Every structure is written in structure tokens, then in C-alpha cells.
Short mmCIF file of C-alpha atoms in Angstrom, two decimals:
data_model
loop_
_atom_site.label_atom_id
_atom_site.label_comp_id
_atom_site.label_asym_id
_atom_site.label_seq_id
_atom_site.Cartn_x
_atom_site.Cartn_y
_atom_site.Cartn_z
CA UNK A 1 104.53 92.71 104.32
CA UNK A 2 107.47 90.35 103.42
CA UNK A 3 105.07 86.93 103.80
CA UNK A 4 102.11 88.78 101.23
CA UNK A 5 105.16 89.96 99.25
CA UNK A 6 106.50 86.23 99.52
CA UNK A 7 102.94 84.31 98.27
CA UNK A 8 102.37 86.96 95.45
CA UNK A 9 106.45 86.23 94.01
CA UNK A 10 105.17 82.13 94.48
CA UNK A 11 102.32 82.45 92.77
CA UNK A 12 101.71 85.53 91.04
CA UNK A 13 98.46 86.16 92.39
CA UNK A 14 97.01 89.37 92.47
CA UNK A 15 95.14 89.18 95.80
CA UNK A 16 98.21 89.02 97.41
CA UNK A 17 99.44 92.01 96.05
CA UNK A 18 96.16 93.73 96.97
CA UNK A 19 95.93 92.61 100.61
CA UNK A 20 99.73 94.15 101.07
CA UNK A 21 98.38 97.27 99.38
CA UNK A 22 95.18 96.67 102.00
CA UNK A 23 97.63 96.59 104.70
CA UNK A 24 100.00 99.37 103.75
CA UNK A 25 97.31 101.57 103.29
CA UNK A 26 95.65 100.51 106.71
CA UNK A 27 98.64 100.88 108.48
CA UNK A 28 99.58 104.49 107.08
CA UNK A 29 95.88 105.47 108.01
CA UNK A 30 96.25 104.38 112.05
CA UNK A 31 99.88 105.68 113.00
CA UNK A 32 100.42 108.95 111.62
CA UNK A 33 104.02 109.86 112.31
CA UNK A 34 105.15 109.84 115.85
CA UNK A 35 101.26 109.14 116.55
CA UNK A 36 100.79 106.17 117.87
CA UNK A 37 103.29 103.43 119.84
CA UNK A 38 104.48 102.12 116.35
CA UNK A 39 106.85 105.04 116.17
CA UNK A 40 108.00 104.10 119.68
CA UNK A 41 111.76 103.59 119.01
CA UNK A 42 113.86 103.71 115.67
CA UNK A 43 114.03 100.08 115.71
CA UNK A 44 110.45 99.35 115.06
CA UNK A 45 110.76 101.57 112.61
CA UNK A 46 113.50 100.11 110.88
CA UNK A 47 112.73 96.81 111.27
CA UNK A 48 108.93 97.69 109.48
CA UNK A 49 110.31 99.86 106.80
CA UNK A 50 112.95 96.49 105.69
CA UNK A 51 109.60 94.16 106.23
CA UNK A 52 107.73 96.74 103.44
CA UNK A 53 110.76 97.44 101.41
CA UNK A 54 111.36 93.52 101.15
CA UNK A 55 107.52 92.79 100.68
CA UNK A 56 106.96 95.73 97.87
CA UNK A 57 110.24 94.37 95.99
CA UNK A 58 108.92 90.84 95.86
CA UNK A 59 105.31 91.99 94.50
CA UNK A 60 107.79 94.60 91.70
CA UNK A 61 105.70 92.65 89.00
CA UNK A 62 102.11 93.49 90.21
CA UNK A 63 99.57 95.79 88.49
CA UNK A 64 98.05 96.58 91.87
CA UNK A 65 101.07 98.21 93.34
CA UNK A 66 102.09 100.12 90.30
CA UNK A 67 99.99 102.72 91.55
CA UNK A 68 101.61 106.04 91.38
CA UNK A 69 99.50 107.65 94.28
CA UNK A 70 100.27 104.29 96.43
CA UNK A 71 104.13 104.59 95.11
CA UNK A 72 104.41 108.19 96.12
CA UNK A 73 102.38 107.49 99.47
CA UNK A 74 104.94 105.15 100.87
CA UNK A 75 107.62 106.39 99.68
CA UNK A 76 106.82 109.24 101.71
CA UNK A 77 106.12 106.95 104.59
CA UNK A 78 109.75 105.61 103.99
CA UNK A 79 110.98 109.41 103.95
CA UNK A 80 109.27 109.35 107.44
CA UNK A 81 110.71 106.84 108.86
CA UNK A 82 114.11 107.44 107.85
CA UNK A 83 114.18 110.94 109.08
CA UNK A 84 112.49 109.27 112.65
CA UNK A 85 115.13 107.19 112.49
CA UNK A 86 118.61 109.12 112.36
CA UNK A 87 116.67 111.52 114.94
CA UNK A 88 115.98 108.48 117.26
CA UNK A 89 119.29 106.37 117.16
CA UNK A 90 119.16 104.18 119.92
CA UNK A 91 122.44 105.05 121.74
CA UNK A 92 122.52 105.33 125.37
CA UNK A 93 125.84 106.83 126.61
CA UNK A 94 128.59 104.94 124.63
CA UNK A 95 126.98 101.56 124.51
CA UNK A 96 125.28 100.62 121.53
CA UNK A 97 123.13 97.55 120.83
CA UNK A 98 121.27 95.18 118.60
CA UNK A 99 118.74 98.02 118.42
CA UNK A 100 121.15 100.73 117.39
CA UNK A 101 122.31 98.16 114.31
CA UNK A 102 118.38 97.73 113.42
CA UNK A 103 118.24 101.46 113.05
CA UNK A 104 121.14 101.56 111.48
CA UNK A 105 120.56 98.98 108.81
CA UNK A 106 116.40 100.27 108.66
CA UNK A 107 118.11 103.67 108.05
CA UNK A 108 120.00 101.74 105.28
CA UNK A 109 117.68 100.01 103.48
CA UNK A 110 115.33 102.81 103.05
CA UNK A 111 118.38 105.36 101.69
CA UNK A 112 118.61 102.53 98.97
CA UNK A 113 114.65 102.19 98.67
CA UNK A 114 114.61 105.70 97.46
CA UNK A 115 115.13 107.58 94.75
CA UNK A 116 118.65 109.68 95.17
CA UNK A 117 118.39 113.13 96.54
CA UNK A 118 120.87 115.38 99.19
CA UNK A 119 118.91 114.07 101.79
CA UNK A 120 118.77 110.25 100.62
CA UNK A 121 122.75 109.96 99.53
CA UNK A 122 123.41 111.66 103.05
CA UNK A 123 121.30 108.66 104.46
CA UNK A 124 123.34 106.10 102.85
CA UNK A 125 126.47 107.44 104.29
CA UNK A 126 125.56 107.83 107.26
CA UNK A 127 123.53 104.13 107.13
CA UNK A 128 126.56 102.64 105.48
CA UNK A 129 129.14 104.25 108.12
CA UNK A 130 127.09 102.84 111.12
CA UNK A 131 126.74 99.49 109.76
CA UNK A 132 130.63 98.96 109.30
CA UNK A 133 131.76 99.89 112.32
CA UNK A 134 128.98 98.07 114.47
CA UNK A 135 129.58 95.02 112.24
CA UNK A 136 133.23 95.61 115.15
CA UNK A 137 131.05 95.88 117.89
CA UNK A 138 128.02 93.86 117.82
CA UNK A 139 130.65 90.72 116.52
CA UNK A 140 133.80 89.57 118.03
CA UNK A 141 136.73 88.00 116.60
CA UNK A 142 135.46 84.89 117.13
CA UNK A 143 132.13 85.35 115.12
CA UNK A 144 129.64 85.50 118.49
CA UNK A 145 127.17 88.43 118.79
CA UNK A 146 128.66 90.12 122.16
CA UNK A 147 125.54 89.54 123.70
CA UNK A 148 126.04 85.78 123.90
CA UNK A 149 122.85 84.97 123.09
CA UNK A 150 121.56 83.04 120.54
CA UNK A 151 118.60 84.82 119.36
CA UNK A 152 120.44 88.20 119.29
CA UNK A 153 123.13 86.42 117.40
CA UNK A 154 120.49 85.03 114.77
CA UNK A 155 119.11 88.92 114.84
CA UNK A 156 122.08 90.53 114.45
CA UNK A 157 123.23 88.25 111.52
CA UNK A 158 120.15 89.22 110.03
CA UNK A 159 120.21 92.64 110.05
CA UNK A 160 124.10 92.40 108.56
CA UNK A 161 123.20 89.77 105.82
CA UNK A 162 120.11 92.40 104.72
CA UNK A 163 122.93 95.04 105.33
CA UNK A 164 125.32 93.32 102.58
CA UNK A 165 122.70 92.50 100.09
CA UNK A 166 121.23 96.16 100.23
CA UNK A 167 125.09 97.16 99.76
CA UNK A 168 125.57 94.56 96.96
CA UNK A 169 122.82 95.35 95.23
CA UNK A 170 123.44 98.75 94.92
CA UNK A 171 126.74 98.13 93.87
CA UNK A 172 128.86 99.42 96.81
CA UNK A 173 132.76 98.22 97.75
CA UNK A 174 131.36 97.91 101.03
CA UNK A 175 129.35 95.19 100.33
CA UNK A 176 132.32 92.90 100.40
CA UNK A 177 133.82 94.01 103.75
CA UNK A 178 131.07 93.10 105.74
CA UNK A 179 131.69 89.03 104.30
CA UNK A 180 134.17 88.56 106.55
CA UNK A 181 131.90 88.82 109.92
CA UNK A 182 128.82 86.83 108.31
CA UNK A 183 131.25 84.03 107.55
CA UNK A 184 132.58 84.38 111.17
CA UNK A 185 129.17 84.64 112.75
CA UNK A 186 127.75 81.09 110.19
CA UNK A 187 131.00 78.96 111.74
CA UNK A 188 129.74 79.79 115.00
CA UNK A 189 126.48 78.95 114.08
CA UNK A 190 127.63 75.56 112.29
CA UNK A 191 129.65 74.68 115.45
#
């Protein structure tokens, strides 16, 4: 969804716009919720609903996706997949992963997708809350992913960059304190 979303912000072209709506609509036709292995673990889910979120926002300008059936449709999907999400958080015992922080930040990105409700503010607490304090755990001191791996650092400073401008945009002080780490994490990176 983010490439079509991507090509129709480059060029303005409609089609592009209508093959995402092609797609969406495709998509939300095959996997009903919790029907099919799509809805396997929270962080598919997450990971898809940012990829959708990111694609729709790029395409804000077309007359294709102004649809109000097609806006209500996903953002029911989005509903969906959040509440999937905070029932499926990947946590096994104590130990938490790169998968937990996908949720986590998924779970974020659709609480600030959405219209505000009890149920959506509750979301972004909860999303918000999660993403700080893994931001401690996924990250050491140093600015390395725990993991020591390279592509779970790249994912994880991903998911926190998406994290900070979902925060930002929105406006939230906690935007800022997640800086720190994604400067850490880049001098590893440059080093």
C-alpha cells in the first residue's frame, strides 16, 4: 500500500490511487478477521495496518479514495486490527521482542489513524506506554538493538522512527523522548 501510495504522491495519477483502492478492497474481501493466516500474529497486523495507514495518507489528495463507503470500510478494518492487536501482544513470559514493538507501534499508528473515541484514546495510551518503555529494552545504552543483529536493528529503528513521527504529528511531548534512542541507534549505524 505504501509503494501505490508512494507513485500516486509522485505523480498524481489516479490509477494509482485506484489500484490501492483495488487492493484494499481485495484484501478486506479474502481475510475476514481472524480468517485466514494474515491475522496470524499481531505483528502482521501491525506492520499491514502502518503499510495502509502510510499508503492512504500519501494518496490524502485523490478523488478515488474520498469515498465515504471505502473510508468507513477501512477504518473499520483498522478498528479490527487494533482490537486483534492489544488481544494478541506478542509477549511470551517476560521477554519481549521486535515483534511485541511492531504491535506496539501497529497498535499506535492506528489509535492516531482514527477518529478519537473511549476506545481509540485508550489505544493511544496504551500504544504510547508500550513504545516508551520498549524503546529501554529493544535499545541499549550504546544505541544497538539487543538482538545484535543488523536487520533487527534496521527493523526496530523503523518501527521507533514511525513511532516518533506518529507521536509528532499528533502533537504529543512524547514525541521528543524517543530522539534520544534514534540518535543512539543512527551513530551505531554510521560507525
Amino acid at each position: 500500500a505504501s509503494a501505490l501510495g508512494r507513485a500516486f504522491a509522485l505523480t498524481g495519477d489516479e490509477a494509482w490511487a485506484e489500484e490501492l483502492r483495488a487492493q484494499l478492497l481485495d484484501w478486506i474481501e479474502k481475510n475476514p478477521y481472524a480468517g485466514s493466516c494474515n491475522w496470524k500474529n499481531a505483528m502482521e497486523v501491525g506492520l499491514r495496518a502502518v503499510g495502509w495507514i502510510v499508503g492512504l495518507e500519501l494518496c490524502a489528495g485523490s478523488r478515488v479514495l474520498a469515498d465515504p463507503e471505502l473510508v468507513l470500510e477501512v477504518h473499520r478494518q483498522l478498528h479490527l486490527a487494533a482490537r486483534f492487536i492489544e488481544r494478541n501482544l506478542e509477549v511470551h513470559g517476560r521477554v519481549t521482542g521486535n515483534h511485541f514493538l511492531a504491535d506496539a507501534v501497529g497498535l499506535l499508528a492506528i489509535a492516531h489513524a482514527l477518529p478519537a473515541s473511549e476506545e481509540v484514546l485508550a489505544w493511544r495510551e496504551l500504544a504510547g506506554s508500550l513504545v516508551l518503555r520498549e524503546k529501554d529494552v529493544q535499545v541499549r545504552e550504546d544505541g544497538v538493538d539487543y538482538e545484535n543483529a543488523v536487520g533487527y536493528h534496521r527493523l526496530v529503528f523503523e518501527l521507533l522512527l514511525v513511532a516518533h513521527l506518529r507521536l509528532k504529528r499528533s502533537g504529543s511531548l512524547a514525541a521528543g523522548e524517543l530522539l534520544p534512542t534514534l540518535e543512539r541507534m543512527l551513530d551505531y549505524v554510521l560507525a
